[in-house]
PDB file of C-alpha atoms in Angstrom:
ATOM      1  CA  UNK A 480       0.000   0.000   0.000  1.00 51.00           C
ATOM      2  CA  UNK A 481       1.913   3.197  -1.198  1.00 53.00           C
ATOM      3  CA  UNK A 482       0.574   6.409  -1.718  1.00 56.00           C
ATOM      4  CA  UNK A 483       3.795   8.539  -2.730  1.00 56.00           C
ATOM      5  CA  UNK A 484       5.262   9.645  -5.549  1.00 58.00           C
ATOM      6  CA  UNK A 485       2.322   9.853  -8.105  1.00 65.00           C
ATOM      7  CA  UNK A 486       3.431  11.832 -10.797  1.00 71.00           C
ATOM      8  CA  UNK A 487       1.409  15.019 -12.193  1.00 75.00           C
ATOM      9  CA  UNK A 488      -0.238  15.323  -8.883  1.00 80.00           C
ATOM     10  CA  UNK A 489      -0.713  18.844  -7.564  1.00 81.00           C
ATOM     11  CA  UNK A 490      -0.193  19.772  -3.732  1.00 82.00           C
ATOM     12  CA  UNK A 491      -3.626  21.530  -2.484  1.00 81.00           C
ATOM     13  CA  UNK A 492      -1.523  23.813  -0.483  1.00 82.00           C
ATOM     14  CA  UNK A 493       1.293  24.839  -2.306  1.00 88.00           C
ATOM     15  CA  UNK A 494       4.230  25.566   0.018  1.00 89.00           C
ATOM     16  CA  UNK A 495       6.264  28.145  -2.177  1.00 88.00           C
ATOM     17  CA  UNK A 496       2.762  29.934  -2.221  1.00 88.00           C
ATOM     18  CA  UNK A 497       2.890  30.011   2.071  1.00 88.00           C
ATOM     19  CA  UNK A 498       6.434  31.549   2.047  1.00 90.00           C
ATOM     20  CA  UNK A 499       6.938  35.163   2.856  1.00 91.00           C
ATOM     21  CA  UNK A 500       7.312  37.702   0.393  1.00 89.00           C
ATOM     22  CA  UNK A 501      10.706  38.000  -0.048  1.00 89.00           C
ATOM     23  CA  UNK A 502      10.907  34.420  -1.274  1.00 89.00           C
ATOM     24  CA  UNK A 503       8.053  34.399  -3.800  1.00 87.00           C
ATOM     25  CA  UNK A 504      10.215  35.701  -5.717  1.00 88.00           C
ATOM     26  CA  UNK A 505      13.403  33.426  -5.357  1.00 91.00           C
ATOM     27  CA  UNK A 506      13.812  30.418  -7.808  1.00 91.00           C
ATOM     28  CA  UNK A 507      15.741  28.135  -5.574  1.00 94.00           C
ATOM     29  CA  UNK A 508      13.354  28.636  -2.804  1.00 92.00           C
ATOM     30  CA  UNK A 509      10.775  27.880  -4.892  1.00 91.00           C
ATOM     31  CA  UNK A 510      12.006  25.318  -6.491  1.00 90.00           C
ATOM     32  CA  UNK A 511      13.035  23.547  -3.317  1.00 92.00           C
ATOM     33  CA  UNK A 512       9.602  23.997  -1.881  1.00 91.00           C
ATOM     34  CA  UNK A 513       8.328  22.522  -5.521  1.00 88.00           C
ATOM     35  CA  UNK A 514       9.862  19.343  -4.618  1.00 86.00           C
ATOM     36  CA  UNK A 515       8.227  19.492  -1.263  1.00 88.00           C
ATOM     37  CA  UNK A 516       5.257  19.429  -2.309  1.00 87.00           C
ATOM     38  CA  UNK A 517       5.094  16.820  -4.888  1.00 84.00           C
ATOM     39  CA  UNK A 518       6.392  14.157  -1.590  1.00 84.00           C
ATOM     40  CA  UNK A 519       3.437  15.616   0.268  1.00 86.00           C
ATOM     41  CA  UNK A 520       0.623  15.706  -2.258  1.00 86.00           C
ATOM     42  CA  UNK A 521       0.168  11.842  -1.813  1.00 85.00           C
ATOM     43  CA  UNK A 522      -0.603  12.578   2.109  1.00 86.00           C
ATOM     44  CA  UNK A 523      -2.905  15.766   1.612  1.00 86.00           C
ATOM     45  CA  UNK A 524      -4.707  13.766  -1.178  1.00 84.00           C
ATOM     46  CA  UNK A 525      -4.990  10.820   1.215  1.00 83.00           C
ATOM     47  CA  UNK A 526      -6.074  12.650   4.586  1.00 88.00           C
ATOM     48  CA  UNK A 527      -8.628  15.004   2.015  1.00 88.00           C
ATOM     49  CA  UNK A 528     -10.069  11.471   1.150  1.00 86.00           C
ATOM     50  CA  UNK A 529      -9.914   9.436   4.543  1.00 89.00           C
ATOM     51  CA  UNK A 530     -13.308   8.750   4.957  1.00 91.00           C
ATOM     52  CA  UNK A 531     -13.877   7.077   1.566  1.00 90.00           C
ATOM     53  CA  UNK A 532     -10.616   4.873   3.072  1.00 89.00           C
ATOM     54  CA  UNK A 533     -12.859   3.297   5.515  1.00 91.00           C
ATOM     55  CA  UNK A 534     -15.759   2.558   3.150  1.00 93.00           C
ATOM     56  CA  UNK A 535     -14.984  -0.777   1.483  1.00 92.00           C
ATOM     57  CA  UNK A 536     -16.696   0.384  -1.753  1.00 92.00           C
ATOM     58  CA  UNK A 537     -14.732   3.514  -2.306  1.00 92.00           C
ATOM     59  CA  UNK A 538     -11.284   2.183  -0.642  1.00 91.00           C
ATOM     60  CA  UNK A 539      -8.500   1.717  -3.148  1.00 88.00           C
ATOM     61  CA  UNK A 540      -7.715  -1.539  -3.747  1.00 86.00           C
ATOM     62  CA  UNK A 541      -4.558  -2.273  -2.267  1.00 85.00           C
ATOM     63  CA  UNK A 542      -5.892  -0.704   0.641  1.00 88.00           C
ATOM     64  CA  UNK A 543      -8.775  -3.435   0.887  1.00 90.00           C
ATOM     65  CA  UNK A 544      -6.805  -6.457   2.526  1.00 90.00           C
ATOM     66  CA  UNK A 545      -6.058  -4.304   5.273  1.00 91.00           C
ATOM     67  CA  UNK A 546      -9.141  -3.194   6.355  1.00 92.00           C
ATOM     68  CA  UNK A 547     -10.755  -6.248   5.744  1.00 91.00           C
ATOM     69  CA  UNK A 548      -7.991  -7.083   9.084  1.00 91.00           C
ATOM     70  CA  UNK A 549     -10.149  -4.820  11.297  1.00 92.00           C
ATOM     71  CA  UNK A 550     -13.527  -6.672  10.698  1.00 89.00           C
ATOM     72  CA  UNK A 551     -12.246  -9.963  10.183  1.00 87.00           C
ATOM     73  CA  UNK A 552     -13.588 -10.227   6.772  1.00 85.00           C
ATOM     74  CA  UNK A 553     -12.077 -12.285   3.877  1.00 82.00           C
ATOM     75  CA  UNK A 554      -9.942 -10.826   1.547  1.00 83.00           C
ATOM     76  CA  UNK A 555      -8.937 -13.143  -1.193  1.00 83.00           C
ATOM     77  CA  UNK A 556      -6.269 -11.092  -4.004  1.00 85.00           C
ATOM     78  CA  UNK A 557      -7.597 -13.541  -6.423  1.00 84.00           C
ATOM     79  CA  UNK A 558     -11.242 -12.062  -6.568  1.00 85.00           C
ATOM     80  CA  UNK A 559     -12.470  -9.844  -8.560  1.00 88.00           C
ATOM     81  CA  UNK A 560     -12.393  -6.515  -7.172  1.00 91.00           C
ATOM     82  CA  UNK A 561     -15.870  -5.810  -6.707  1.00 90.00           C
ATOM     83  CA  UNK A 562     -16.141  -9.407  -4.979  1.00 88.00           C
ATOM     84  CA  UNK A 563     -13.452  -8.288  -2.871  1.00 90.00           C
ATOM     85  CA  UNK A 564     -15.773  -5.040  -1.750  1.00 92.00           C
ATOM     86  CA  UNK A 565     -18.652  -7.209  -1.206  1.00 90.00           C
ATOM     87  CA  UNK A 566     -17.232  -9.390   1.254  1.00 89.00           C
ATOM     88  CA  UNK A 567     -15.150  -6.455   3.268  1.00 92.00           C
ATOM     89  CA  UNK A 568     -18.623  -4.567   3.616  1.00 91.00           C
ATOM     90  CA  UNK A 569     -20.994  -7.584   4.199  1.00 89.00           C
ATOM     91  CA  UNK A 570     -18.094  -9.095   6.955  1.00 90.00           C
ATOM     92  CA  UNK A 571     -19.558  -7.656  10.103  1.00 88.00           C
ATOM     93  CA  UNK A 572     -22.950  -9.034   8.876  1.00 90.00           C
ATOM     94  CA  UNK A 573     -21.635 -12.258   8.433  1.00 90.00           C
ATOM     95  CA  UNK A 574     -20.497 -12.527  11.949  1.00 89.00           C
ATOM     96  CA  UNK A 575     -23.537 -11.641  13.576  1.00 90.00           C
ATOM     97  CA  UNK A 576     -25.403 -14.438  11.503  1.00 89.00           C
ATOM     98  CA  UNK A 577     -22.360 -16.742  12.151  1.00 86.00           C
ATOM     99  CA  UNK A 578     -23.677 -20.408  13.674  1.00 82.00           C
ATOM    100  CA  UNK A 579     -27.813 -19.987  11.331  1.00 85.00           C
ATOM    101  CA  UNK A 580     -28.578 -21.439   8.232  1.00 88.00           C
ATOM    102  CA  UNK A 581     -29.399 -17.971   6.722  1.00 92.00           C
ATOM    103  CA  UNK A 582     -25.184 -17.274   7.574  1.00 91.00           C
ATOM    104  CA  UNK A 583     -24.159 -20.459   6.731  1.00 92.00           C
ATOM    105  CA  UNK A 584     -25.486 -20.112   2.702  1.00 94.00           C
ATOM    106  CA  UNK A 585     -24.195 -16.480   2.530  1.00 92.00           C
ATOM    107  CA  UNK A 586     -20.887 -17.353   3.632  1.00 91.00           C
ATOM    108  CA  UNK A 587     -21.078 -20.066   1.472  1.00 92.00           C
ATOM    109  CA  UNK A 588     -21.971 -17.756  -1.775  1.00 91.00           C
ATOM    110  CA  UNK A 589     -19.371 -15.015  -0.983  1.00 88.00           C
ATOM    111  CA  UNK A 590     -16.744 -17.111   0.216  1.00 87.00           C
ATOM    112  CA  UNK A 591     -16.550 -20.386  -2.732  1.00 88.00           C
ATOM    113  CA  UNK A 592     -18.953 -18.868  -5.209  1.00 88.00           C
ATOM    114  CA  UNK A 593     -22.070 -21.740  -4.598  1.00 92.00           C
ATOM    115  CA  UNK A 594     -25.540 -21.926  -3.813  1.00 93.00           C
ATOM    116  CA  UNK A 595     -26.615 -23.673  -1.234  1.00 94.00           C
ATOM    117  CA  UNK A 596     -29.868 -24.843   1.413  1.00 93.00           C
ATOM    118  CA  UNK A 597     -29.470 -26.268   4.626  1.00 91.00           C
ATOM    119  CA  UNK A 598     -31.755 -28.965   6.112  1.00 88.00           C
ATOM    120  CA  UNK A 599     -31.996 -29.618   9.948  1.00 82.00           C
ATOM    121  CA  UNK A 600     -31.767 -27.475  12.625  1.00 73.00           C
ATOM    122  CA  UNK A 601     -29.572 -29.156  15.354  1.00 69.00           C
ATOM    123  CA  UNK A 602     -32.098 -28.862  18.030  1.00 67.00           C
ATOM    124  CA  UNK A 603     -30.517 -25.239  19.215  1.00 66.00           C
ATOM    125  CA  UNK A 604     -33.333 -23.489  21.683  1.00 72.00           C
ATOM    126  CA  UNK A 605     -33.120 -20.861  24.347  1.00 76.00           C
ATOM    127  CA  UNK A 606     -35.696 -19.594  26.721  1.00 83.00           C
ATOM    128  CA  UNK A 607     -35.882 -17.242  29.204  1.00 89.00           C
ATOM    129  CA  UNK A 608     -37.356 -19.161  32.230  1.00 90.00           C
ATOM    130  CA  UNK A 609     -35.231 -21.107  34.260  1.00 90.00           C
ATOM    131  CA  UNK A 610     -35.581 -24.661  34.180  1.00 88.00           C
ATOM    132  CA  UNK A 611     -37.009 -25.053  30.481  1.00 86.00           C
ATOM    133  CA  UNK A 612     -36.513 -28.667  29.663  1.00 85.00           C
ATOM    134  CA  UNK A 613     -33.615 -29.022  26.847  1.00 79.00           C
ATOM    135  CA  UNK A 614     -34.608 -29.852  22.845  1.00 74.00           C
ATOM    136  CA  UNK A 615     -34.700 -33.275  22.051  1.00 73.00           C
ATOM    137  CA  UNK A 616     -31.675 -34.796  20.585  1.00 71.00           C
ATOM    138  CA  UNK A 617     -31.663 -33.598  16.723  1.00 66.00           C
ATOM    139  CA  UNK A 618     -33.105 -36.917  14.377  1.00 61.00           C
ATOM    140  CA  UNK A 619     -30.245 -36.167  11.758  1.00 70.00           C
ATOM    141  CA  UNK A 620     -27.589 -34.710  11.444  1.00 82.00           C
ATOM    142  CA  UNK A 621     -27.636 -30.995   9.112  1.00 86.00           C
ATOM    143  CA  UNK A 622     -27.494 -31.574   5.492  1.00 90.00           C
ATOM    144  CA  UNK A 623     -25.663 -28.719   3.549  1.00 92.00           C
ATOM    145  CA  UNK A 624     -26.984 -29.036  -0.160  1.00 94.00           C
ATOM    146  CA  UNK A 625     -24.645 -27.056  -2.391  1.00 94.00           C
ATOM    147  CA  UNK A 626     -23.973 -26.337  -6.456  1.00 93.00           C
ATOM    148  CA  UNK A 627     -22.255 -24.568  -9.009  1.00 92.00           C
ATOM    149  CA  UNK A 628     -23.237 -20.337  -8.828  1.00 89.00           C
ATOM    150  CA  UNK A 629     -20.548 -17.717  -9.580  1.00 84.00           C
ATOM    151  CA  UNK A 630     -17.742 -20.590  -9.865  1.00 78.00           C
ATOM    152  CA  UNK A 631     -18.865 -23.075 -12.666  1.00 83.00           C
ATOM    153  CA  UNK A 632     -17.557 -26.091 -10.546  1.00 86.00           C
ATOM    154  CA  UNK A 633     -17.543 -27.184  -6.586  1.00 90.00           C
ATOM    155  CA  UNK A 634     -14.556 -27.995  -4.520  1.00 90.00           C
ATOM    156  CA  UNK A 635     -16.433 -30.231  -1.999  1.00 92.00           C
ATOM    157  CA  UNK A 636     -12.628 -30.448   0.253  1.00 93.00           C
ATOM    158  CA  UNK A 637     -12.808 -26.513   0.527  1.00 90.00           C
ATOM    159  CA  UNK A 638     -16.833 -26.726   1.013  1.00 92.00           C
ATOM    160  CA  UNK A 639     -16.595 -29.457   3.506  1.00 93.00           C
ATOM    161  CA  UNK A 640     -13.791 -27.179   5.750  1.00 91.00           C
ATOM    162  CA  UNK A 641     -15.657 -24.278   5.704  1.00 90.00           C
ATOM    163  CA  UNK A 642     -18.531 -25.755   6.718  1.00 91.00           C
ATOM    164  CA  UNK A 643     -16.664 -27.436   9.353  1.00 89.00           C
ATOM    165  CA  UNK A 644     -15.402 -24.116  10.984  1.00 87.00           C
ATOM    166  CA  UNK A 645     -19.035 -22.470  10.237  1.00 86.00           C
ATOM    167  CA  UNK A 646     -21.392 -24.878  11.832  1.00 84.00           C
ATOM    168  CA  UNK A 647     -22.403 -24.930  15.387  1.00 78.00           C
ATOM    169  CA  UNK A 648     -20.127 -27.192  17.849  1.00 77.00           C
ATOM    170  CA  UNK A 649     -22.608 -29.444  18.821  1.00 76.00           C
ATOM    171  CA  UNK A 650     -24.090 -30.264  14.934  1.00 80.00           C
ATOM    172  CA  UNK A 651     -22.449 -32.895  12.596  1.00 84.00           C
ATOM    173  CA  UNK A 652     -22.901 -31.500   8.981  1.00 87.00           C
ATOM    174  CA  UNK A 653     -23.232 -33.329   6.079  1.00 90.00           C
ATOM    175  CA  UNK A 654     -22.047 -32.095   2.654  1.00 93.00           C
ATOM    176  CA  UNK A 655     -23.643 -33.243  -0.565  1.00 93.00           C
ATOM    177  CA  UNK A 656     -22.409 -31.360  -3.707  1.00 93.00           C
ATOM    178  CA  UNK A 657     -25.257 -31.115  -6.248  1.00 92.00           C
ATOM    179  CA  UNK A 658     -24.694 -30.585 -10.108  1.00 88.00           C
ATOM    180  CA  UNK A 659     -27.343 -28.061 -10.225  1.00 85.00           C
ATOM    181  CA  UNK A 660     -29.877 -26.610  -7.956  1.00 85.00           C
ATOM    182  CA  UNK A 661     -32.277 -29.155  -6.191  1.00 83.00           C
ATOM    183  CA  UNK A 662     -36.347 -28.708  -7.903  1.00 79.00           C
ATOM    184  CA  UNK A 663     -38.310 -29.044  -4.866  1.00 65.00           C
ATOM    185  CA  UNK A 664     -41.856 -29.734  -3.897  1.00 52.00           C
ATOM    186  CA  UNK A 665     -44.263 -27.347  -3.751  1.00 41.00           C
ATOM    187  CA  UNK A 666     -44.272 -25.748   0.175  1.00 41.00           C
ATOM    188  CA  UNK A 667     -41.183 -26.938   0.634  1.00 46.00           C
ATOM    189  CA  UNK A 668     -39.853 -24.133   2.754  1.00 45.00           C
ATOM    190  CA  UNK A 669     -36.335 -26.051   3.971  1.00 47.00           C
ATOM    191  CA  UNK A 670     -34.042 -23.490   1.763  1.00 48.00           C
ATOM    192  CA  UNK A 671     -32.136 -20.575   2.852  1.00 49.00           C
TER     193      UNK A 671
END
């Protein structure tokens, strides 16, 4: 990440133009001062623009796998740009839906480029009286349906491990990798 030396680019504040009088008129002062300010163009150009340096859509690129650090997003160099922006701004969203089905299928499409549904719920409840008996055991374990989307094939190894570090501790997940999206019944509502 480097924001110095970009040629043509004019200082906002012009230092030969801040000198006193009696050296607006001398060429090595301003000549000196000249070379001042093309080093610190780069900084007043980057502290005029700081706040579209925290927005993941405006950000400069290079400047994207770095603040994708603060929110613990994923930053993969490989993506496409604009892929790169989505998952930076939708991070903090994924974390809060980190552990449901709903988080599970986004990560899922950001992250490897698939579709995908989840079936089962691994019997998670919570209540606010004391004492509330505990879910039954789940029946099955959680099936994780997925298929081809943005990437025109599936790497069920890297599917399986992220669903392995995505799905609640006490669910066993099982992975099938579809060629194509499932047809369902009508009312079937099990998708995410």
């Amino acid at each position: 990440m480097t924001r110095a030396a970009v040629p043509g680019l004019p200082s906002r504040h012009p230092i030969g133009e801040q000198l006193p009088a009696m050296y607006a008129e001398d060429d090595f002062a301003q000549r000196f001062t000249a070379g001042l300010d093309t080093v610190l163009a780069p900084v007043f150009a980057t502290l005029d623009n700081l706040p579209s340096y925290f927005d993941p859509r405006l950000a400069p690129g290079d400047f994207l796998s770095w603040l994708a650090t603060w929110v613990g997003g994923v930053d993969d160099p490989r993506w496409p740009l604009e892929l790169r922006r989505e998952a930076v701004a939708g991070a903090v969203e994924l974390h809060r839906r980190r552990g449901t089905r709903r988080g599970l299928v986004d990560a899922l499409r950001l992250i490897l480029g698939v579709s995908a549904e989840v079936h089962g719920d691994g019997a998670a409840t919570w209540s606010r009286t004391p004492g509330t008996p505990l879910p039954p055991p789940p029946a099955e374990e959680i099936l994780v349906r997925v298929w081809p989307d943005r990437e025109t094939t599936v790497d069920a190894d890297r599917v399986r491990a992220l669903v392995r570090t995505l799905c609640p501790v006490h669910t066993a997940c099982r992975v099938e990798v579809l060629p194509g999206p499932p047809t369902h019944a009508e009312g079937d509502e099990s998708h995410a």
